[in-house]
PDB file of C-alpha atoms in Angstrom:
ATOM      1  CA  GLU G 182      94.294 141.144 104.012  1.00 66.00           C
ATOM      2  CA  ALA G 183      94.888 137.437 103.532  1.00 80.00           C
ATOM      3  CA  GLY G 184      94.841 135.233 106.586  1.00 92.00           C
ATOM      4  CA  VAL G 185      97.141 132.380 107.467  1.00 95.00           C
ATOM      5  CA  THR G 186      97.104 129.749 104.740  1.00 95.00           C
ATOM      6  CA  GLN G 187      98.169 126.130 104.930  1.00 97.00           C
ATOM      7  CA  PHE G 188      98.841 123.532 102.280  1.00 97.00           C
ATOM      8  CA  PRO G 189      97.743 120.841 101.764  1.00 97.00           C
ATOM      9  CA  SER G 190      94.374 120.817 103.473  1.00 96.00           C
ATOM     10  CA  HIS G 191      94.471 117.030 103.688  1.00 96.00           C
ATOM     11  CA  SER G 192      97.196 114.422 103.312  1.00 97.00           C
ATOM     12  CA  VAL G 193      96.945 110.654 103.459  1.00 97.00           C
ATOM     13  CA  ILE G 194     100.239 108.779 103.493  1.00 97.00           C
ATOM     14  CA  GLU G 195     101.538 105.383 104.480  1.00 97.00           C
ATOM     15  CA  LYS G 196     103.668 104.731 107.498  1.00 96.00           C
ATOM     16  CA  GLY G 197     107.311 105.339 106.690  1.00 96.00           C
ATOM     17  CA  GLN G 198     106.657 107.944 104.020  1.00 97.00           C
ATOM     18  CA  THR G 199     107.592 111.600 104.190  1.00 97.00           C
ATOM     19  CA  VAL G 200     105.167 114.501 104.267  1.00 97.00           C
ATOM     20  CA  THR G 201     105.858 118.217 104.130  1.00 98.00           C
ATOM     21  CA  LEU G 202     103.318 120.749 105.361  1.00 98.00           C
ATOM     22  CA  ARG G 203     103.495 124.384 104.410  1.00 98.00           C
ATOM     23  CA  CYS G 204     102.300 127.507 106.196  1.00 97.00           C
ATOM     24  CA  ASP G 205     102.131 131.062 104.895  1.00 97.00           C
ATOM     25  CA  PRO G 206     101.644 133.546 107.738  1.00 96.00           C
ATOM     26  CA  ILE G 207      99.838 136.857 107.592  1.00 94.00           C
ATOM     27  CA  SER G 208     102.037 139.351 105.792  1.00 92.00           C
ATOM     28  CA  GLY G 209     104.213 141.299 108.221  1.00 90.00           C
ATOM     29  CA  HIS G 210     103.881 138.825 111.072  1.00 92.00           C
ATOM     30  CA  ASP G 211     107.308 137.954 112.435  1.00 91.00           C
ATOM     31  CA  ASN G 212     106.022 135.235 114.741  1.00 93.00           C
ATOM     32  CA  LEU G 213     104.978 131.860 113.364  1.00 95.00           C
ATOM     33  CA  TYR G 214     103.779 128.889 115.393  1.00 95.00           C
ATOM     34  CA  TRP G 215     103.010 125.247 114.743  1.00 97.00           C
ATOM     35  CA  TYR G 216     100.477 123.317 116.821  1.00 97.00           C
ATOM     36  CA  ARG G 217      98.835 119.957 116.383  1.00 97.00           C
ATOM     37  CA  ARG G 218      95.824 118.104 117.665  1.00 95.00           C
ATOM     38  CA  VAL G 219      95.987 114.353 117.656  1.00 93.00           C
ATOM     39  CA  MET G 220      92.780 112.374 117.969  1.00 83.00           C
ATOM     40  CA  GLY G 221      91.012 112.959 121.270  1.00 78.00           C
ATOM     41  CA  LYS G 222      93.691 115.188 122.720  1.00 88.00           C
ATOM     42  CA  GLU G 223      94.155 118.908 123.255  1.00 92.00           C
ATOM     43  CA  ILE G 224      95.764 121.220 120.757  1.00 96.00           C
ATOM     44  CA  LYS G 225      99.462 121.154 121.624  1.00 96.00           C
ATOM     45  CA  PHE G 226     102.238 123.611 120.844  1.00 95.00           C
ATOM     46  CA  LEU G 227     105.083 122.346 118.672  1.00 96.00           C
ATOM     47  CA  LEU G 228     107.365 125.299 118.014  1.00 95.00           C
ATOM     48  CA  HIS G 229     107.707 129.038 117.528  1.00 94.00           C
ATOM     49  CA  PHE G 230     109.713 131.022 114.986  1.00 93.00           C
ATOM     50  CA  VAL G 231     110.651 134.665 115.247  1.00 92.00           C
ATOM     51  CA  LYS G 232     111.460 135.557 111.682  1.00 92.00           C
ATOM     52  CA  GLU G 233     113.759 132.742 110.545  1.00 93.00           C
ATOM     53  CA  SER G 234     114.990 131.766 114.027  1.00 92.00           C
ATOM     54  CA  LYS G 235     113.540 129.015 116.189  1.00 93.00           C
ATOM     55  CA  GLN G 236     112.575 130.728 119.426  1.00 91.00           C
ATOM     56  CA  ASP G 237     111.074 127.717 121.176  1.00 91.00           C
ATOM     57  CA  GLU G 238     110.926 124.165 119.914  1.00 92.00           C
ATOM     58  CA  SER G 239     110.115 122.535 123.219  1.00 92.00           C
ATOM     59  CA  GLY G 240     106.945 120.947 121.868  1.00 93.00           C
ATOM     60  CA  MET G 241     108.520 119.040 118.988  1.00 94.00           C
ATOM     61  CA  PRO G 242     107.826 115.374 119.750  1.00 91.00           C
ATOM     62  CA  ASN G 243     111.000 113.829 118.310  1.00 90.00           C
ATOM     63  CA  ASN G 244     113.663 114.168 115.637  1.00 92.00           C
ATOM     64  CA  ARG G 245     111.356 112.868 112.921  1.00 96.00           C
ATOM     65  CA  PHE G 246     109.911 116.382 112.814  1.00 97.00           C
ATOM     66  CA  LEU G 247     111.840 119.169 111.118  1.00 97.00           C
ATOM     67  CA  ALA G 248     110.586 122.728 110.811  1.00 97.00           C
ATOM     68  CA  GLU G 249     112.142 125.455 108.735  1.00 96.00           C
ATOM     69  CA  ARG G 250     111.400 129.070 107.944  1.00 96.00           C
ATOM     70  CA  THR G 251     113.909 130.167 105.383  1.00 85.00           C
ATOM     71  CA  GLY G 252     113.952 133.901 104.813  1.00 87.00           C
ATOM     72  CA  GLY G 253     111.484 134.478 107.601  1.00 84.00           C
ATOM     73  CA  THR G 254     108.435 134.136 105.376  1.00 92.00           C
ATOM     74  CA  TYR G 255     106.644 130.827 104.918  1.00 96.00           C
ATOM     75  CA  SER G 256     107.426 127.765 107.006  1.00 98.00           C
ATOM     76  CA  THR G 257     107.523 124.056 106.318  1.00 98.00           C
ATOM     77  CA  LEU G 258     107.084 121.171 108.720  1.00 98.00           C
ATOM     78  CA  LYS G 259     108.447 117.868 107.504  1.00 98.00           C
ATOM     79  CA  VAL G 260     107.670 114.523 109.075  1.00 97.00           C
ATOM     80  CA  GLN G 261     110.140 111.802 108.081  1.00 96.00           C
ATOM     81  CA  PRO G 262     109.431 108.950 108.425  1.00 96.00           C
ATOM     82  CA  ALA G 263     105.783 109.289 109.378  1.00 96.00           C
ATOM     83  CA  GLU G 264     104.330 107.024 112.052  1.00 96.00           C
ATOM     84  CA  LEU G 265     100.703 106.143 112.810  1.00 95.00           C
ATOM     85  CA  GLU G 266     100.666 108.356 115.924  1.00 95.00           C
ATOM     86  CA  ASP G 267     101.479 111.399 113.808  1.00 96.00           C
ATOM     87  CA  SER G 268      97.918 111.445 112.471  1.00 96.00           C
ATOM     88  CA  GLY G 269      96.024 114.550 113.463  1.00 96.00           C
ATOM     89  CA  VAL G 270      95.412 118.145 112.509  1.00 96.00           C
ATOM     90  CA  TYR G 271      98.420 120.439 112.201  1.00 97.00           C
ATOM     91  CA  PHE G 272      97.685 124.108 112.735  1.00 97.00           C
ATOM     92  CA  CYS G 273      99.857 127.059 111.921  1.00 97.00           C
ATOM     93  CA  ALA G 274      99.403 130.479 113.504  1.00 96.00           C
ATOM     94  CA  SER G 275     101.082 133.852 113.232  1.00 94.00           C
ATOM     95  CA  SER G 276     101.234 137.034 115.278  1.00 92.00           C
ATOM     96  CA  GLN G 277     102.874 140.419 115.053  1.00 87.00           C
ATOM     97  CA  GLY G 278     104.420 140.106 118.488  1.00 74.00           C
ATOM     98  CA  GLY G 279     105.182 142.860 120.931  1.00 70.00           C
ATOM     99  CA  VAL G 280     103.037 144.423 123.632  1.00 63.00           C
ATOM    100  CA  GLY G 281      99.414 144.460 122.640  1.00 61.00           C
ATOM    101  CA  GLN G 282     100.055 142.240 119.637  1.00 64.00           C
ATOM    102  CA  GLU G 283      99.876 138.867 121.334  1.00 78.00           C
ATOM    103  CA  THR G 284      96.928 137.478 119.432  1.00 89.00           C
ATOM    104  CA  GLN G 285      97.764 134.454 117.321  1.00 93.00           C
ATOM    105  CA  TYR G 286      95.716 134.006 114.160  1.00 93.00           C
ATOM    106  CA  PHE G 287      95.307 130.473 112.957  1.00 95.00           C
ATOM    107  CA  GLY G 288      95.163 128.856 109.580  1.00 95.00           C
ATOM    108  CA  PRO G 289      92.621 126.202 108.568  1.00 94.00           C
ATOM    109  CA  GLY G 290      94.926 123.317 109.462  1.00 96.00           C
ATOM    110  CA  THR G 291      96.278 120.326 107.574  1.00 97.00           C
ATOM    111  CA  ARG G 292      94.589 117.018 108.307  1.00 96.00           C
ATOM    112  CA  LEU G 293      97.213 114.288 108.214  1.00 97.00           C
ATOM    113  CA  LEU G 294      96.291 110.625 108.180  1.00 97.00           C
ATOM    114  CA  VAL G 295      99.061 108.049 108.382  1.00 97.00           C
ATOM    115  CA  LEU G 296      97.977 104.541 107.414  1.00 96.00           C
TER     116      LEU G 296
ATOM    117  CA  ALA P 116     103.092 124.664 134.607  1.00 80.00           C
ATOM    118  CA  GLN P 117     100.018 126.036 132.925  1.00 89.00           C
ATOM    119  CA  LYS P 118      96.715 124.267 132.515  1.00 95.00           C
ATOM    120  CA  VAL P 119      93.336 125.091 131.022  1.00 97.00           C
ATOM    121  CA  THR P 120      90.263 123.045 131.849  1.00 97.00           C
ATOM    122  CA  GLN P 121      87.014 123.086 129.929  1.00 97.00           C
ATOM    123  CA  ALA P 122      84.914 120.678 131.931  1.00 96.00           C
ATOM    124  CA  GLN P 123      82.012 120.638 129.487  1.00 97.00           C
ATOM    125  CA  THR P 124      82.952 118.433 126.561  1.00 96.00           C
ATOM    126  CA  GLU P 125      79.598 118.808 124.824  1.00 97.00           C
ATOM    127  CA  ILE P 126      76.573 121.049 125.270  1.00 97.00           C
ATOM    128  CA  SER P 127      73.311 120.881 123.389  1.00 97.00           C
ATOM    129  CA  VAL P 128      70.765 123.712 123.459  1.00 97.00           C
ATOM    130  CA  VAL P 129      67.739 124.779 121.500  1.00 97.00           C
ATOM    131  CA  GLU P 130      67.921 127.925 119.436  1.00 97.00           C
ATOM    132  CA  LYS P 131      67.352 131.160 121.387  1.00 97.00           C
ATOM    133  CA  GLU P 132      68.511 129.660 124.652  1.00 97.00           C
ATOM    134  CA  ASP P 133      71.405 131.280 126.499  1.00 97.00           C
ATOM    135  CA  VAL P 134      74.450 129.102 127.070  1.00 98.00           C
ATOM    136  CA  THR P 135      77.624 129.524 129.128  1.00 98.00           C
ATOM    137  CA  LEU P 136      80.872 127.766 128.337  1.00 98.00           C
ATOM    138  CA  ASP P 137      83.173 127.359 131.315  1.00 98.00           C
ATOM    139  CA  CYS P 138      86.929 127.830 131.351  1.00 98.00           C
ATOM    140  CA  VAL P 139      89.167 127.445 134.394  1.00 98.00           C
ATOM    141  CA  TYR P 140      92.898 128.055 134.193  1.00 97.00           C
ATOM    142  CA  GLU P 141      96.008 127.527 136.276  1.00 96.00           C
ATOM    143  CA  THR P 142      99.173 129.595 136.095  1.00 93.00           C
ATOM    144  CA  ARG P 143     101.827 130.880 138.475  1.00 91.00           C
ATOM    145  CA  ASP P 144     102.364 134.023 136.444  1.00 89.00           C
ATOM    146  CA  THR P 145     100.918 137.357 137.480  1.00 89.00           C
ATOM    147  CA  THR P 146     100.780 138.587 133.901  1.00 89.00           C
ATOM    148  CA  TYR P 147      99.088 136.392 131.352  1.00 92.00           C
ATOM    149  CA  TYR P 148      96.601 136.426 128.497  1.00 91.00           C
ATOM    150  CA  LEU P 149      93.409 134.492 127.975  1.00 94.00           C
ATOM    151  CA  PHE P 150      91.786 133.721 124.650  1.00 95.00           C
ATOM    152  CA  TRP P 151      88.684 132.155 123.188  1.00 97.00           C
ATOM    153  CA  TYR P 152      88.668 130.610 119.733  1.00 97.00           C
ATOM    154  CA  LYS P 153      85.782 129.163 117.721  1.00 97.00           C
ATOM    155  CA  GLN P 154      86.231 126.153 115.441  1.00 95.00           C
ATOM    156  CA  PRO P 155      83.257 125.835 113.082  1.00 94.00           C
ATOM    157  CA  PRO P 156      82.682 122.647 111.053  1.00 90.00           C
ATOM    158  CA  SER P 157      84.987 123.981 108.353  1.00 88.00           C
ATOM    159  CA  GLY P 158      87.878 123.433 110.753  1.00 88.00           C
ATOM    160  CA  GLU P 159      89.719 126.732 111.086  1.00 90.00           C
ATOM    161  CA  LEU P 160      90.280 128.342 114.486  1.00 94.00           C
ATOM    162  CA  VAL P 161      88.643 131.751 114.586  1.00 95.00           C
ATOM    163  CA  PHE P 162      89.861 134.266 117.165  1.00 95.00           C
ATOM    164  CA  LEU P 163      87.073 135.668 119.340  1.00 95.00           C
ATOM    165  CA  ILE P 164      88.661 137.569 122.211  1.00 93.00           C
ATOM    166  CA  ARG P 165      91.880 138.264 124.111  1.00 91.00           C
ATOM    167  CA  ARG P 166      91.898 139.386 127.724  1.00 91.00           C
ATOM    168  CA  ASN P 167      94.925 140.556 129.745  1.00 89.00           C
ATOM    169  CA  SER P 168      95.270 139.427 133.348  1.00 91.00           C
ATOM    170  CA  PHE P 169      95.306 142.983 134.645  1.00 88.00           C
ATOM    171  CA  ASP P 170      92.022 143.874 132.992  1.00 84.00           C
ATOM    172  CA  GLU P 171      89.101 142.217 134.738  1.00 81.00           C
ATOM    173  CA  GLN P 172      86.421 144.176 132.982  1.00 81.00           C
ATOM    174  CA  ASN P 173      83.805 141.990 131.452  1.00 83.00           C
ATOM    175  CA  GLU P 174      83.293 142.344 127.749  1.00 85.00           C
ATOM    176  CA  ILE P 175      80.239 142.199 125.550  1.00 86.00           C
ATOM    177  CA  SER P 176      80.234 141.906 121.786  1.00 88.00           C
ATOM    178  CA  GLY P 177      76.787 141.505 120.337  1.00 93.00           C
ATOM    179  CA  ARG P 178      75.355 138.228 121.611  1.00 94.00           C
ATOM    180  CA  TYR P 179      78.722 137.215 123.066  1.00 95.00           C
ATOM    181  CA  SER P 180      79.937 138.139 126.542  1.00 94.00           C
ATOM    182  CA  TRP P 181      82.891 137.104 128.648  1.00 94.00           C
ATOM    183  CA  ASN P 182      83.196 137.021 132.437  1.00 94.00           C
ATOM    184  CA  PHE P 183      86.783 137.112 133.704  1.00 94.00           C
ATOM    185  CA  GLN P 184      87.240 136.451 137.428  1.00 93.00           C
ATOM    186  CA  LYS P 185      90.791 136.200 138.747  1.00 92.00           C
ATOM    187  CA  SER P 186      89.544 135.169 142.191  1.00 92.00           C
ATOM    188  CA  THR P 187      88.231 131.903 140.766  1.00 95.00           C
ATOM    189  CA  SER P 188      90.681 131.668 137.827  1.00 95.00           C
ATOM    190  CA  SER P 189      87.808 131.529 135.402  1.00 96.00           C
ATOM    191  CA  PHE P 190      87.118 133.067 132.020  1.00 96.00           C
ATOM    192  CA  ASN P 191      83.612 132.016 131.047  1.00 97.00           C
ATOM    193  CA  PHE P 192      81.928 132.686 127.735  1.00 97.00           C
ATOM    194  CA  THR P 193      78.183 133.277 127.366  1.00 97.00           C
ATOM    195  CA  ILE P 194      76.195 133.268 124.152  1.00 97.00           C
ATOM    196  CA  THR P 195      72.839 134.967 124.479  1.00 96.00           C
ATOM    197  CA  ALA P 196      69.925 133.895 122.280  1.00 97.00           C
ATOM    198  CA  SER P 197      71.943 131.170 120.622  1.00 97.00           C
ATOM    199  CA  GLN P 198      71.623 130.501 116.914  1.00 97.00           C
ATOM    200  CA  VAL P 199      72.283 127.427 114.786  1.00 96.00           C
ATOM    201  CA  VAL P 200      75.350 129.182 113.323  1.00 95.00           C
ATOM    202  CA  ASP P 201      76.888 129.200 116.805  1.00 97.00           C
ATOM    203  CA  SER P 202      77.304 125.427 116.560  1.00 97.00           C
ATOM    204  CA  ALA P 203      81.038 124.803 116.779  1.00 97.00           C
ATOM    205  CA  VAL P 204      83.818 123.685 119.077  1.00 97.00           C
ATOM    206  CA  TYR P 205      84.995 126.480 121.349  1.00 98.00           C
ATOM    207  CA  PHE P 206      88.495 126.558 122.792  1.00 97.00           C
ATOM    208  CA  CYS P 207      89.799 128.539 125.726  1.00 98.00           C
ATOM    209  CA  ALA P 208      93.558 129.187 125.776  1.00 97.00           C
ATOM    210  CA  LEU P 209      96.178 130.735 128.058  1.00 95.00           C
ATOM    211  CA  ARG P 210      99.499 132.409 127.303  1.00 92.00           C
ATOM    212  CA  ASN P 211     101.938 133.601 129.931  1.00 82.00           C
ATOM    213  CA  ASN P 212     103.937 136.770 129.617  1.00 76.00           C
ATOM    214  CA  ALA P 213     107.353 135.192 129.224  1.00 73.00           C
ATOM    215  CA  GLY P 214     106.631 132.679 126.505  1.00 72.00           C
ATOM    216  CA  ASN P 215     104.530 132.718 123.421  1.00 82.00           C
ATOM    217  CA  MET P 216     102.961 129.302 123.327  1.00 90.00           C
ATOM    218  CA  LEU P 217      99.256 128.908 123.881  1.00 94.00           C
ATOM    219  CA  THR P 218      98.001 126.268 126.277  1.00 95.00           C
ATOM    220  CA  PHE P 219      94.587 125.070 125.148  1.00 97.00           C
ATOM    221  CA  GLY P 220      91.696 123.506 126.971  1.00 97.00           C
ATOM    222  CA  GLY P 221      90.130 120.402 125.540  1.00 96.00           C
ATOM    223  CA  GLY P 222      87.354 122.342 123.850  1.00 96.00           C
ATOM    224  CA  THR P 223      83.577 122.377 124.279  1.00 97.00           C
ATOM    225  CA  ARG P 224      81.389 121.211 121.413  1.00 97.00           C
ATOM    226  CA  LEU P 225      78.266 123.346 121.276  1.00 98.00           C
ATOM    227  CA  MET P 226      75.279 122.106 119.300  1.00 97.00           C
ATOM    228  CA  VAL P 227      72.425 124.534 118.760  1.00 97.00           C
ATOM    229  CA  LYS P 228      69.307 122.840 117.481  1.00 96.00           C
ATOM    230  CA  PRO P 229      66.592 124.689 115.579  1.00 94.00           C
TER     231      PRO P 229
END
């Protein structure tokens, strides 16, 4: 069974540009999460989808970040316009959900560098 | 509010030594879940273990063991007879019962030298 995949693995952009990150969850997982780790800080929650619906977006830093999960399959996270402080590693995770299915499985991350 | 503290930012041991990674958590919930993840140099977060708050049994998996103590709000991770391949950053995380977000500690970088 394929794990969580993320694309691209690395992205280098200039301040003010737009970047779109993609996450494909494990097949059959209704829950999809985005996290990020900026330099020197902890891994922080951004938002949580249940199928195509945003369940919790309390961690989204500002309105420059837009996440979508059309059709309840893969998800995209767009940063527009990117700022220097957006640099970091963006992780996606998925889980089946439900009692006993709380484990979140993570992808390899996308390393974003904003210059 | 939830919080996870991994006081050890970096540990260095020589191969075959035992090493314990500390994790202390704070939560007001009575039902919660604790996790350990490993991040090898390749960068992905690899799930190691999940423990429910109502199950305080310690767990052993090969060279890995976990000691969960609710009385001290700790969920420590011990690697016995460490190997070079154990070199990685290890993260402890907490999830309460109501929400789904994970709260991570700052991570402990473990370096195992040959």
